[in-house]
mmCIF file of N, CA and C in Angstrom:
data_model
loop_
_atom_site.group_PDB
_atom_site.id
_atom_site.type_symbol
_atom_site.label_atom_id
_atom_site.label_comp_id
_atom_site.label_asym_id
_atom_site.label_seq_id
_atom_site.Cartn_x
_atom_site.Cartn_y
_atom_site.Cartn_z
ATOM 1 N N MET A 1 -28.326 -18.931 16.857
ATOM 2 C CA MET A 1 -26.877 -18.846 16.548
ATOM 3 C C MET A 1 -26.052 -19.403 17.487
ATOM 4 N N ARG A 2 -26.429 -19.237 18.838
ATOM 5 C CA ARG A 2 -25.484 -19.639 19.803
ATOM 6 C C ARG A 2 -25.546 -21.172 19.916
ATOM 7 N N LYS A 3 -26.745 -21.853 19.649
ATOM 8 C CA LYS A 3 -26.747 -23.228 19.712
ATOM 9 C C LYS A 3 -25.740 -23.870 18.602
ATOM 10 N N TRP A 4 -25.658 -23.201 17.450
ATOM 11 C CA TRP A 4 -24.793 -23.706 16.333
ATOM 12 C C TRP A 4 -23.273 -23.574 16.736
ATOM 13 N N ILE A 5 -23.167 -22.526 17.546
ATOM 14 C CA ILE A 5 -21.571 -22.389 18.028
ATOM 15 C C ILE A 5 -21.299 -23.449 19.047
ATOM 16 N N ALA A 6 -22.337 -23.733 19.984
ATOM 17 C CA ALA A 6 -22.143 -24.835 20.958
ATOM 18 C C ALA A 6 -21.952 -26.199 20.199
ATOM 19 N N VAL A 7 -22.688 -26.403 19.178
ATOM 20 C CA VAL A 7 -22.568 -27.642 18.482
ATOM 21 C C VAL A 7 -21.307 -27.710 17.821
ATOM 22 N N LEU A 8 -20.681 -26.692 17.142
ATOM 23 C CA LEU A 8 -19.465 -26.627 16.617
ATOM 24 C C LEU A 8 -18.238 -26.893 17.584
ATOM 25 N N ILE A 9 -18.512 -26.269 18.752
ATOM 26 C CA ILE A 9 -17.324 -26.422 19.731
ATOM 27 C C ILE A 9 -17.310 -27.842 20.200
ATOM 28 N N VAL A 10 -18.256 -28.681 20.119
ATOM 29 C CA VAL A 10 -18.253 -30.042 20.387
ATOM 30 C C VAL A 10 -17.948 -30.897 19.230
ATOM 31 N N VAL A 11 -18.454 -30.694 18.084
ATOM 32 C CA VAL A 11 -18.451 -31.442 16.930
ATOM 33 C C VAL A 11 -17.032 -31.431 16.245
ATOM 34 N N VAL A 12 -16.552 -30.155 16.182
ATOM 35 C CA VAL A 12 -15.264 -30.023 15.410
ATOM 36 C C VAL A 12 -14.119 -30.764 16.033
ATOM 37 N N PRO A 13 -13.755 -30.552 17.296
ATOM 38 C CA PRO A 13 -12.808 -31.186 17.924
ATOM 39 C C PRO A 13 -12.900 -32.825 17.810
ATOM 40 N N ILE A 14 -14.093 -33.401 17.694
ATOM 41 C CA ILE A 14 -14.301 -34.770 17.672
ATOM 42 C C ILE A 14 -13.841 -35.233 16.278
ATOM 43 N N VAL A 15 -14.271 -34.457 15.273
ATOM 44 C CA VAL A 15 -14.128 -34.749 13.798
ATOM 45 C C VAL A 15 -12.618 -34.646 13.521
ATOM 46 N N GLU A 16 -11.968 -33.534 14.145
ATOM 47 C CA GLU A 16 -10.531 -33.368 13.870
ATOM 48 C C GLU A 16 -9.646 -34.515 14.500
ATOM 49 N N PHE A 17 -10.158 -34.951 15.750
ATOM 50 C CA PHE A 17 -9.474 -35.942 16.346
ATOM 51 C C PHE A 17 -9.546 -37.217 15.374
ATOM 52 N N TRP A 18 -10.679 -37.499 15.052
ATOM 53 C CA TRP A 18 -10.890 -38.663 14.211
ATOM 54 C C TRP A 18 -9.988 -38.571 12.860
ATOM 55 N N GLY A 19 -9.961 -37.414 12.272
ATOM 56 C CA GLY A 19 -9.000 -37.186 11.173
ATOM 57 C C GLY A 19 -7.634 -37.349 11.446
ATOM 58 N N TYR A 20 -7.178 -36.856 12.609
ATOM 59 C CA TYR A 20 -5.765 -37.194 13.041
ATOM 60 C C TYR A 20 -5.423 -38.742 13.171
ATOM 61 N N VAL A 21 -6.443 -39.428 13.771
ATOM 62 C CA VAL A 21 -6.171 -40.773 13.988
ATOM 63 C C VAL A 21 -6.096 -41.631 12.637
ATOM 64 N N GLU A 22 -6.960 -41.148 11.758
ATOM 65 C CA GLU A 22 -6.907 -41.897 10.483
ATOM 66 C C GLU A 22 -5.749 -41.634 9.820
ATOM 67 N N VAL A 23 -5.183 -40.366 9.730
ATOM 68 C CA VAL A 23 -4.089 -40.001 8.893
ATOM 69 C C VAL A 23 -2.867 -40.611 9.626
ATOM 70 N N ALA A 24 -2.843 -40.605 10.994
ATOM 71 C CA ALA A 24 -1.655 -41.098 11.708
ATOM 72 C C ALA A 24 -1.610 -42.633 11.429
ATOM 73 N N GLU A 25 -2.673 -43.337 11.372
ATOM 74 C CA GLU A 25 -2.679 -44.881 11.125
ATOM 75 C C GLU A 25 -2.076 -44.981 9.712
ATOM 76 N N ARG A 26 -2.224 -44.227 8.776
ATOM 77 C CA ARG A 26 -1.868 -44.547 7.383
ATOM 78 C C ARG A 26 -0.432 -44.037 7.176
ATOM 79 N N LEU A 27 -0.172 -42.842 7.736
ATOM 80 C CA LEU A 27 1.292 -42.257 7.484
ATOM 81 C C LEU A 27 2.171 -42.328 8.647
ATOM 82 N N GLY A 28 1.768 -42.487 9.883
ATOM 83 C CA GLY A 28 2.611 -42.477 10.970
ATOM 84 C C GLY A 28 2.483 -41.160 11.667
ATOM 85 N N VAL A 29 2.952 -40.979 13.006
ATOM 86 C CA VAL A 29 2.807 -39.899 13.807
ATOM 87 C C VAL A 29 3.747 -38.742 13.286
ATOM 88 N N GLY A 30 4.988 -38.983 13.086
ATOM 89 C CA GLY A 30 5.904 -37.925 12.623
ATOM 90 C C GLY A 30 5.287 -37.299 11.267
ATOM 91 N N LYS A 31 5.008 -38.101 10.296
ATOM 92 C CA LYS A 31 4.510 -37.388 9.091
ATOM 93 C C LYS A 31 3.174 -36.638 9.282
ATOM 94 N N THR A 32 2.408 -37.105 10.181
ATOM 95 C CA THR A 32 1.157 -36.524 10.391
ATOM 96 C C THR A 32 1.400 -35.072 11.108
ATOM 97 N N ILE A 33 2.323 -35.030 11.994
ATOM 98 C CA ILE A 33 2.681 -33.793 12.630
ATOM 99 C C ILE A 33 3.262 -32.836 11.600
ATOM 100 N N PHE A 34 4.173 -33.333 10.760
ATOM 101 C CA PHE A 34 4.828 -32.503 9.675
ATOM 102 C C PHE A 34 3.760 -32.165 8.726
ATOM 103 N N LEU A 35 2.709 -33.034 8.431
ATOM 104 C CA LEU A 35 1.636 -32.476 7.515
ATOM 105 C C LEU A 35 0.872 -31.344 8.030
ATOM 106 N N THR A 36 0.652 -31.600 9.419
ATOM 107 C CA THR A 36 -0.196 -30.430 10.005
ATOM 108 C C THR A 36 0.595 -29.140 9.984
ATOM 109 N N LEU A 37 1.899 -29.087 10.369
ATOM 110 C CA LEU A 37 2.599 -27.907 10.324
ATOM 111 C C LEU A 37 2.642 -27.347 8.773
ATOM 112 N N ALA A 38 2.899 -28.296 7.832
ATOM 113 C CA ALA A 38 3.046 -27.894 6.395
ATOM 114 C C ALA A 38 1.815 -27.214 5.987
ATOM 115 N N THR A 39 0.627 -27.825 6.195
ATOM 116 C CA THR A 39 -0.642 -27.139 5.820
ATOM 117 C C THR A 39 -0.960 -25.829 6.456
ATOM 118 N N SER A 40 -0.522 -25.621 7.605
ATOM 119 C CA SER A 40 -0.699 -24.486 8.229
ATOM 120 C C SER A 40 0.240 -23.253 7.650
ATOM 121 N N ILE A 41 1.421 -23.599 7.325
ATOM 122 C CA ILE A 41 2.321 -22.702 6.745
ATOM 123 C C ILE A 41 1.881 -22.337 5.227
ATOM 124 N N ILE A 42 1.698 -23.443 4.541
ATOM 125 C CA ILE A 42 1.197 -23.197 3.169
ATOM 126 C C ILE A 42 -0.162 -22.419 3.195
ATOM 127 N N GLY A 43 -1.083 -22.677 4.144
ATOM 128 C CA GLY A 43 -2.396 -21.953 4.076
ATOM 129 C C GLY A 43 -2.172 -20.496 4.468
ATOM 130 N N GLY A 44 -1.144 -20.304 5.441
ATOM 131 C CA GLY A 44 -0.921 -18.911 5.761
ATOM 132 C C GLY A 44 -0.339 -18.074 4.630
ATOM 133 N N LEU A 45 0.553 -18.683 3.942
ATOM 134 C CA LEU A 45 1.117 -17.925 2.707
ATOM 135 C C LEU A 45 0.044 -17.734 1.703
ATOM 136 N N MET A 46 -0.838 -18.775 1.575
ATOM 137 C CA MET A 46 -1.827 -18.704 0.484
ATOM 138 C C MET A 46 -2.985 -17.667 0.931
ATOM 139 N N MET A 47 -3.323 -17.559 2.222
ATOM 140 C CA MET A 47 -4.185 -16.608 2.683
ATOM 141 C C MET A 47 -3.558 -15.233 2.417
ATOM 142 N N GLN A 48 -2.250 -14.996 2.702
ATOM 143 C CA GLN A 48 -1.676 -13.720 2.639
ATOM 144 C C GLN A 48 -1.619 -13.227 1.186
ATOM 145 N N PHE A 49 -1.198 -14.047 0.300
ATOM 146 C CA PHE A 49 -1.270 -13.904 -1.187
ATOM 147 C C PHE A 49 -2.637 -13.481 -1.756
ATOM 148 N N GLU A 50 -3.595 -14.363 -1.352
ATOM 149 C CA GLU A 50 -5.070 -14.015 -1.901
ATOM 150 C C GLU A 50 -5.575 -12.880 -1.273
ATOM 151 N N GLY A 51 -5.280 -12.727 0.040
ATOM 152 C CA GLY A 51 -5.834 -11.433 0.637
ATOM 153 C C GLY A 51 -5.355 -10.135 0.046
ATOM 154 N N ARG A 52 -4.054 -10.223 -0.252
ATOM 155 C CA ARG A 52 -3.451 -8.949 -0.940
ATOM 156 C C ARG A 52 -4.216 -8.737 -2.301
ATOM 157 N N LYS A 53 -4.409 -9.861 -3.032
ATOM 158 C CA LYS A 53 -5.022 -9.728 -4.202
ATOM 159 C C LYS A 53 -6.416 -9.179 -4.208
ATOM 160 N N VAL A 54 -7.270 -9.640 -3.233
ATOM 161 C CA VAL A 54 -8.560 -9.083 -2.863
ATOM 162 C C VAL A 54 -8.626 -7.658 -2.593
ATOM 163 N N LEU A 55 -7.601 -7.335 -1.679
ATOM 164 C CA LEU A 55 -7.532 -5.843 -1.249
ATOM 165 C C LEU A 55 -7.216 -4.962 -2.458
ATOM 166 N N ALA A 56 -6.303 -5.530 -3.419
ATOM 167 C CA ALA A 56 -5.900 -4.657 -4.525
ATOM 168 C C ALA A 56 -7.159 -4.503 -5.487
ATOM 169 N N ASP A 57 -7.930 -5.674 -5.660
ATOM 170 C CA ASP A 57 -9.114 -5.608 -6.547
ATOM 171 C C ASP A 57 -10.171 -4.670 -6.003
ATOM 172 N N ALA A 58 -10.374 -4.675 -4.535
ATOM 173 C CA ALA A 58 -11.375 -3.776 -3.921
ATOM 174 C C ALA A 58 -10.898 -2.260 -4.012
ATOM 175 N N LYS A 59 -9.676 -2.025 -3.949
ATOM 176 C CA LYS A 59 -9.132 -0.717 -4.033
ATOM 177 C C LYS A 59 -9.337 -0.271 -5.456
ATOM 178 N N ALA A 60 -8.979 -1.090 -6.524
ATOM 179 C CA ALA A 60 -9.154 -0.615 -7.929
ATOM 180 C C ALA A 60 -10.677 -0.368 -8.167
ATOM 181 N N GLN A 61 -11.607 -1.070 -7.555
ATOM 182 C CA GLN A 61 -12.988 -0.834 -7.831
ATOM 183 C C GLN A 61 -13.372 0.434 -7.219
ATOM 184 N N MET A 62 -12.931 0.679 -5.952
ATOM 185 C CA MET A 62 -13.251 1.942 -5.217
ATOM 186 C C MET A 62 -12.642 3.031 -6.012
ATOM 187 N N ASN A 63 -11.413 3.031 -6.552
ATOM 188 C CA ASN A 63 -10.846 4.086 -7.319
ATOM 189 C C ASN A 63 -11.652 4.380 -8.552
ATOM 190 N N GLY A 64 -12.329 3.466 -9.075
ATOM 191 C CA GLY A 64 -13.274 3.471 -10.125
ATOM 192 C C GLY A 64 -14.651 3.912 -9.795
ATOM 193 N N ARG A 65 -14.893 4.351 -8.593
ATOM 194 C CA ARG A 65 -16.198 4.867 -8.015
ATOM 195 C C ARG A 65 -17.239 3.790 -8.131
ATOM 196 N N GLN A 66 -16.801 2.484 -7.780
ATOM 197 C CA GLN A 66 -17.715 1.361 -7.776
ATOM 198 C C GLN A 66 -17.754 0.788 -6.348
ATOM 199 N N VAL A 67 -18.852 0.204 -5.914
ATOM 200 C CA VAL A 67 -18.869 -0.414 -4.617
ATOM 201 C C VAL A 67 -18.449 -1.811 -4.673
ATOM 202 N N PRO A 68 -17.370 -2.198 -4.028
ATOM 203 C CA PRO A 68 -16.837 -3.492 -4.105
ATOM 204 C C PRO A 68 -17.454 -4.593 -3.327
ATOM 205 N N GLY A 69 -18.804 -4.753 -3.573
ATOM 206 C CA GLY A 69 -19.553 -5.713 -2.689
ATOM 207 C C GLY A 69 -19.113 -7.150 -2.962
ATOM 208 N N LYS A 70 -19.125 -7.553 -4.090
ATOM 209 C CA LYS A 70 -18.700 -9.032 -4.563
ATOM 210 C C LYS A 70 -17.235 -9.115 -3.948
ATOM 211 N N ILE A 71 -16.400 -8.183 -4.106
ATOM 212 C CA ILE A 71 -14.936 -8.405 -3.641
ATOM 213 C C ILE A 71 -14.887 -8.448 -2.285
ATOM 214 N N MET A 72 -15.699 -7.674 -1.462
ATOM 215 C CA MET A 72 -15.688 -7.743 -0.132
ATOM 216 C C MET A 72 -16.204 -9.260 0.473
ATOM 217 N N ILE A 73 -16.979 -9.675 -0.279
ATOM 218 C CA ILE A 73 -17.594 -11.069 0.260
ATOM 219 C C ILE A 73 -16.420 -12.018 -0.103
ATOM 220 N N GLU A 74 -15.774 -11.858 -1.118
ATOM 221 C CA GLU A 74 -14.506 -12.764 -1.478
ATOM 222 C C GLU A 74 -13.501 -12.581 -0.350
ATOM 223 N N GLY A 75 -13.270 -11.300 0.181
ATOM 224 C CA GLY A 75 -12.450 -11.156 1.308
ATOM 225 C C GLY A 75 -12.882 -11.708 2.566
ATOM 226 N N MET A 76 -14.123 -11.806 2.751
ATOM 227 C CA MET A 76 -14.678 -12.464 3.911
ATOM 228 C C MET A 76 -14.328 -13.992 3.858
ATOM 229 N N CYS A 77 -14.548 -14.578 2.570
ATOM 230 C CA CYS A 77 -14.264 -15.968 2.437
ATOM 231 C C CYS A 77 -12.732 -16.216 2.680
ATOM 232 N N VAL A 78 -11.860 -15.275 2.023
ATOM 233 C CA VAL A 78 -10.398 -15.545 2.368
ATOM 234 C C VAL A 78 -10.124 -15.473 3.757
ATOM 235 N N PHE A 79 -10.652 -14.500 4.485
ATOM 236 C CA PHE A 79 -10.479 -14.369 5.861
ATOM 237 C C PHE A 79 -10.885 -15.568 6.717
ATOM 238 N N GLY A 80 -12.082 -16.053 6.558
ATOM 239 C CA GLY A 80 -12.687 -17.234 7.136
ATOM 240 C C GLY A 80 -11.810 -18.472 6.833
ATOM 241 N N GLY A 81 -11.368 -18.603 5.511
ATOM 242 C CA GLY A 81 -10.629 -19.747 5.194
ATOM 243 C C GLY A 81 -9.293 -19.761 5.864
ATOM 244 N N GLY A 82 -8.646 -18.498 6.009
ATOM 245 C CA GLY A 82 -7.511 -18.281 6.744
ATOM 246 C C GLY A 82 -7.535 -18.710 8.112
ATOM 247 N N ILE A 83 -8.639 -18.344 8.792
ATOM 248 C CA ILE A 83 -8.766 -18.703 10.194
ATOM 249 C C ILE A 83 -8.968 -20.277 10.328
ATOM 250 N N LEU A 84 -9.538 -20.899 9.422
ATOM 251 C CA LEU A 84 -9.729 -22.449 9.327
ATOM 252 C C LEU A 84 -8.330 -23.061 9.152
ATOM 253 N N LEU A 85 -7.587 -22.375 8.365
ATOM 254 C CA LEU A 85 -6.209 -22.949 8.017
ATOM 255 C C LEU A 85 -5.279 -22.935 9.232
ATOM 256 N N LEU A 86 -5.522 -21.851 10.134
ATOM 257 C CA LEU A 86 -4.647 -21.754 11.321
ATOM 258 C C LEU A 86 -5.099 -22.830 12.563
ATOM 259 N N ILE A 87 -6.246 -23.208 12.424
ATOM 260 C CA ILE A 87 -6.868 -24.139 13.334
ATOM 261 C C ILE A 87 -6.069 -25.469 13.105
ATOM 262 N N PRO A 88 -5.430 -26.070 13.980
ATOM 263 C CA PRO A 88 -4.873 -27.519 13.698
ATOM 264 C C PRO A 88 -5.864 -28.385 13.388
ATOM 265 N N GLY A 89 -5.706 -29.176 12.292
ATOM 266 C CA GLY A 89 -6.687 -30.190 11.813
ATOM 267 C C GLY A 89 -6.801 -30.369 10.279
ATOM 268 N N PHE A 90 -7.217 -31.459 9.843
ATOM 269 C CA PHE A 90 -7.156 -31.868 8.445
ATOM 270 C C PHE A 90 -8.455 -31.461 7.880
ATOM 271 N N VAL A 91 -9.493 -31.572 8.468
ATOM 272 C CA VAL A 91 -10.935 -31.325 7.963
ATOM 273 C C VAL A 91 -11.055 -29.593 7.980
ATOM 274 N N THR A 92 -10.646 -28.971 9.022
ATOM 275 C CA THR A 92 -10.624 -27.630 8.870
ATOM 276 C C THR A 92 -9.770 -27.065 7.693
ATOM 277 N N ASP A 93 -8.636 -27.672 7.667
ATOM 278 C CA ASP A 93 -7.635 -27.227 6.436
ATOM 279 C C ASP A 93 -8.310 -27.453 5.129
ATOM 280 N N LEU A 94 -8.980 -28.553 4.999
ATOM 281 C CA LEU A 94 -9.635 -28.873 3.693
ATOM 282 C C LEU A 94 -10.668 -27.822 3.334
ATOM 283 N N ILE A 95 -11.480 -27.372 4.368
ATOM 284 C CA ILE A 95 -12.494 -26.439 4.077
ATOM 285 C C ILE A 95 -11.851 -25.066 3.977
ATOM 286 N N GLY A 96 -10.767 -24.761 4.817
ATOM 287 C CA GLY A 96 -10.111 -23.459 4.593
ATOM 288 C C GLY A 96 -9.291 -23.383 3.297
ATOM 289 N N PHE A 97 -8.687 -24.408 2.729
ATOM 290 C CA PHE A 97 -8.097 -24.270 1.436
ATOM 291 C C PHE A 97 -9.120 -23.992 0.434
ATOM 292 N N THR A 98 -10.339 -24.636 0.371
ATOM 293 C CA THR A 98 -11.273 -24.487 -0.510
ATOM 294 C C THR A 98 -11.896 -23.075 -0.522
ATOM 295 N N MET A 99 -11.935 -22.429 0.718
ATOM 296 C CA MET A 99 -12.383 -21.096 0.783
ATOM 297 C C MET A 99 -11.300 -20.037 0.363
ATOM 298 N N VAL A 100 -10.066 -20.348 0.500
ATOM 299 C CA VAL A 100 -9.003 -19.499 0.005
ATOM 300 C C VAL A 100 -8.648 -19.643 -1.393
ATOM 301 N N PHE A 101 -8.795 -20.858 -1.951
ATOM 302 C CA PHE A 101 -8.449 -21.165 -3.350
ATOM 303 C C PHE A 101 -9.497 -20.466 -4.288
ATOM 304 N N PRO A 102 -8.989 -19.703 -5.375
ATOM 305 C CA PRO A 102 -9.791 -18.773 -6.160
ATOM 306 C C PRO A 102 -10.834 -19.727 -7.022
ATOM 307 N N LEU A 103 -10.511 -20.898 -7.387
ATOM 308 C CA LEU A 103 -11.556 -21.654 -8.228
ATOM 309 C C LEU A 103 -12.722 -22.080 -7.441
ATOM 310 N N THR A 104 -12.627 -22.435 -6.109
ATOM 311 C CA THR A 104 -13.698 -23.018 -5.264
ATOM 312 C C THR A 104 -14.242 -21.838 -4.481
ATOM 313 N N ARG A 105 -13.613 -20.746 -4.347
ATOM 314 C CA ARG A 105 -14.249 -19.667 -3.529
ATOM 315 C C ARG A 105 -15.631 -19.128 -4.010
ATOM 316 N N PRO A 106 -15.891 -19.195 -5.290
ATOM 317 C CA PRO A 106 -17.313 -18.743 -5.665
ATOM 318 C C PRO A 106 -18.433 -19.609 -4.958
ATOM 319 N N LEU A 107 -18.135 -20.768 -4.763
ATOM 320 C CA LEU A 107 -19.203 -21.686 -4.069
ATOM 321 C C LEU A 107 -19.480 -21.130 -2.675
ATOM 322 N N TYR A 108 -18.520 -20.715 -1.913
ATOM 323 C CA TYR A 108 -18.715 -20.151 -0.590
ATOM 324 C C TYR A 108 -19.306 -18.693 -0.758
ATOM 325 N N ARG A 109 -18.819 -18.065 -1.818
ATOM 326 C CA ARG A 109 -19.499 -16.578 -2.071
ATOM 327 C C ARG A 109 -20.923 -16.701 -2.335
ATOM 328 N N MET A 110 -21.347 -17.659 -3.128
ATOM 329 C CA MET A 110 -22.712 -17.895 -3.345
ATOM 330 C C MET A 110 -23.594 -18.215 -2.139
ATOM 331 N N LEU A 111 -23.052 -19.151 -1.328
ATOM 332 C CA LEU A 111 -23.662 -19.429 -0.074
ATOM 333 C C LEU A 111 -23.759 -18.318 0.882
ATOM 334 N N LEU A 112 -22.735 -17.553 0.997
ATOM 335 C CA LEU A 112 -22.734 -16.164 1.840
ATOM 336 C C LEU A 112 -23.681 -15.264 1.245
ATOM 337 N N MET A 113 -23.677 -15.067 0.096
ATOM 338 C CA MET A 113 -24.587 -14.053 -0.481
ATOM 339 C C MET A 113 -26.038 -14.470 -0.175
ATOM 340 N N LYS A 114 -26.421 -15.663 -0.346
ATOM 341 C CA LYS A 114 -27.738 -16.219 -0.113
ATOM 342 C C LYS A 114 -28.201 -15.981 1.339
ATOM 343 N N TRP A 115 -27.220 -16.216 2.172
ATOM 344 C CA TRP A 115 -27.322 -16.062 3.737
ATOM 345 C C TRP A 115 -27.624 -14.678 4.008
ATOM 346 N N ILE A 116 -26.735 -13.761 3.477
ATOM 347 C CA ILE A 116 -26.904 -12.317 3.773
ATOM 348 C C ILE A 116 -28.278 -11.795 3.254
ATOM 349 N N GLY A 117 -28.566 -12.322 1.902
ATOM 350 C CA GLY A 117 -29.861 -11.892 1.364
ATOM 351 C C GLY A 117 -31.003 -12.305 2.294
ATOM 352 N N LYS A 118 -30.942 -13.556 2.828
ATOM 353 C CA LYS A 118 -32.042 -14.069 3.745
ATOM 354 C C LYS A 118 -32.164 -13.182 4.920
ATOM 355 N N LYS A 119 -31.055 -12.861 5.529
ATOM 356 C CA LYS A 119 -31.044 -11.893 6.800
ATOM 357 C C LYS A 119 -31.554 -10.533 6.468
ATOM 358 N N ILE A 120 -31.182 -10.040 5.256
ATOM 359 C CA ILE A 120 -31.739 -8.706 4.945
ATOM 360 C C ILE A 120 -33.248 -8.822 4.823
ATOM 361 N N LYS A 121 -33.718 -9.893 4.160
ATOM 362 C CA LYS A 121 -35.138 -10.011 3.989
ATOM 363 C C LYS A 121 -35.902 -10.186 5.244
ATOM 364 N N ASP A 122 -35.277 -10.846 6.293
ATOM 365 C CA ASP A 122 -35.880 -11.131 7.561
ATOM 366 C C ASP A 122 -35.673 -9.946 8.422
ATOM 367 N N GLY A 123 -34.935 -8.938 8.116
ATOM 368 C CA GLY A 123 -34.737 -7.736 8.876
ATOM 369 C C GLY A 123 -33.800 -7.764 9.907
ATOM 370 N N SER A 124 -32.976 -8.938 9.974
ATOM 371 C CA SER A 124 -31.915 -8.972 11.056
ATOM 372 C C SER A 124 -30.744 -8.193 10.798
ATOM 373 N N ILE A 125 -30.577 -7.973 9.406
ATOM 374 C CA ILE A 125 -29.446 -7.063 8.873
ATOM 375 C C ILE A 125 -30.112 -6.034 8.132
ATOM 376 N N THR A 126 -29.771 -4.692 8.413
ATOM 377 C CA THR A 126 -30.183 -3.540 7.800
ATOM 378 C C THR A 126 -29.073 -2.829 7.168
ATOM 379 N N PHE A 127 -29.264 -2.061 6.016
ATOM 380 C CA PHE A 127 -28.154 -1.263 5.520
ATOM 381 C C PHE A 127 -28.915 -0.012 5.135
ATOM 382 N N PHE A 128 -27.998 1.079 5.036
ATOM 383 C CA PHE A 128 -28.541 2.323 4.730
ATOM 384 C C PHE A 128 -27.982 2.853 3.437
ATOM 385 N N ARG A 129 -28.675 3.585 2.609
ATOM 386 C CA ARG A 129 -28.245 4.138 1.420
ATOM 387 C C ARG A 129 -28.165 5.599 1.602
ATOM 388 N N ARG A 130 -27.283 6.220 0.818
ATOM 389 C CA ARG A 130 -27.292 7.607 0.903
ATOM 390 C C ARG A 130 -28.046 8.248 -0.298
#
């Protein structure tokens, strides 16, 4: 896991810088800065709206005496997408928007569920039942 974090720390800034250069060449520096600020603001608002919706759905399921497992994974996707939207850059914004947007979120939810299932099978994640 640590090696992946080290790779991300090196690769993400390089990719984001390349994205800024490409967008600035096509649109200009001023529009690029405006676009960066606009995506951060829109992403923050979208994260807030979707996060509230996920919390309301989880609360409704808990009030109905159900475990909100699927909803909690959706909440993790919204949170992760929100973090990516706050990081300045176009590539992270693209991934963040797809994680927050309800129509594309199931793709990430499926990947996250597979990853968690693999970790449970390996024994690196354990859970307790009552």
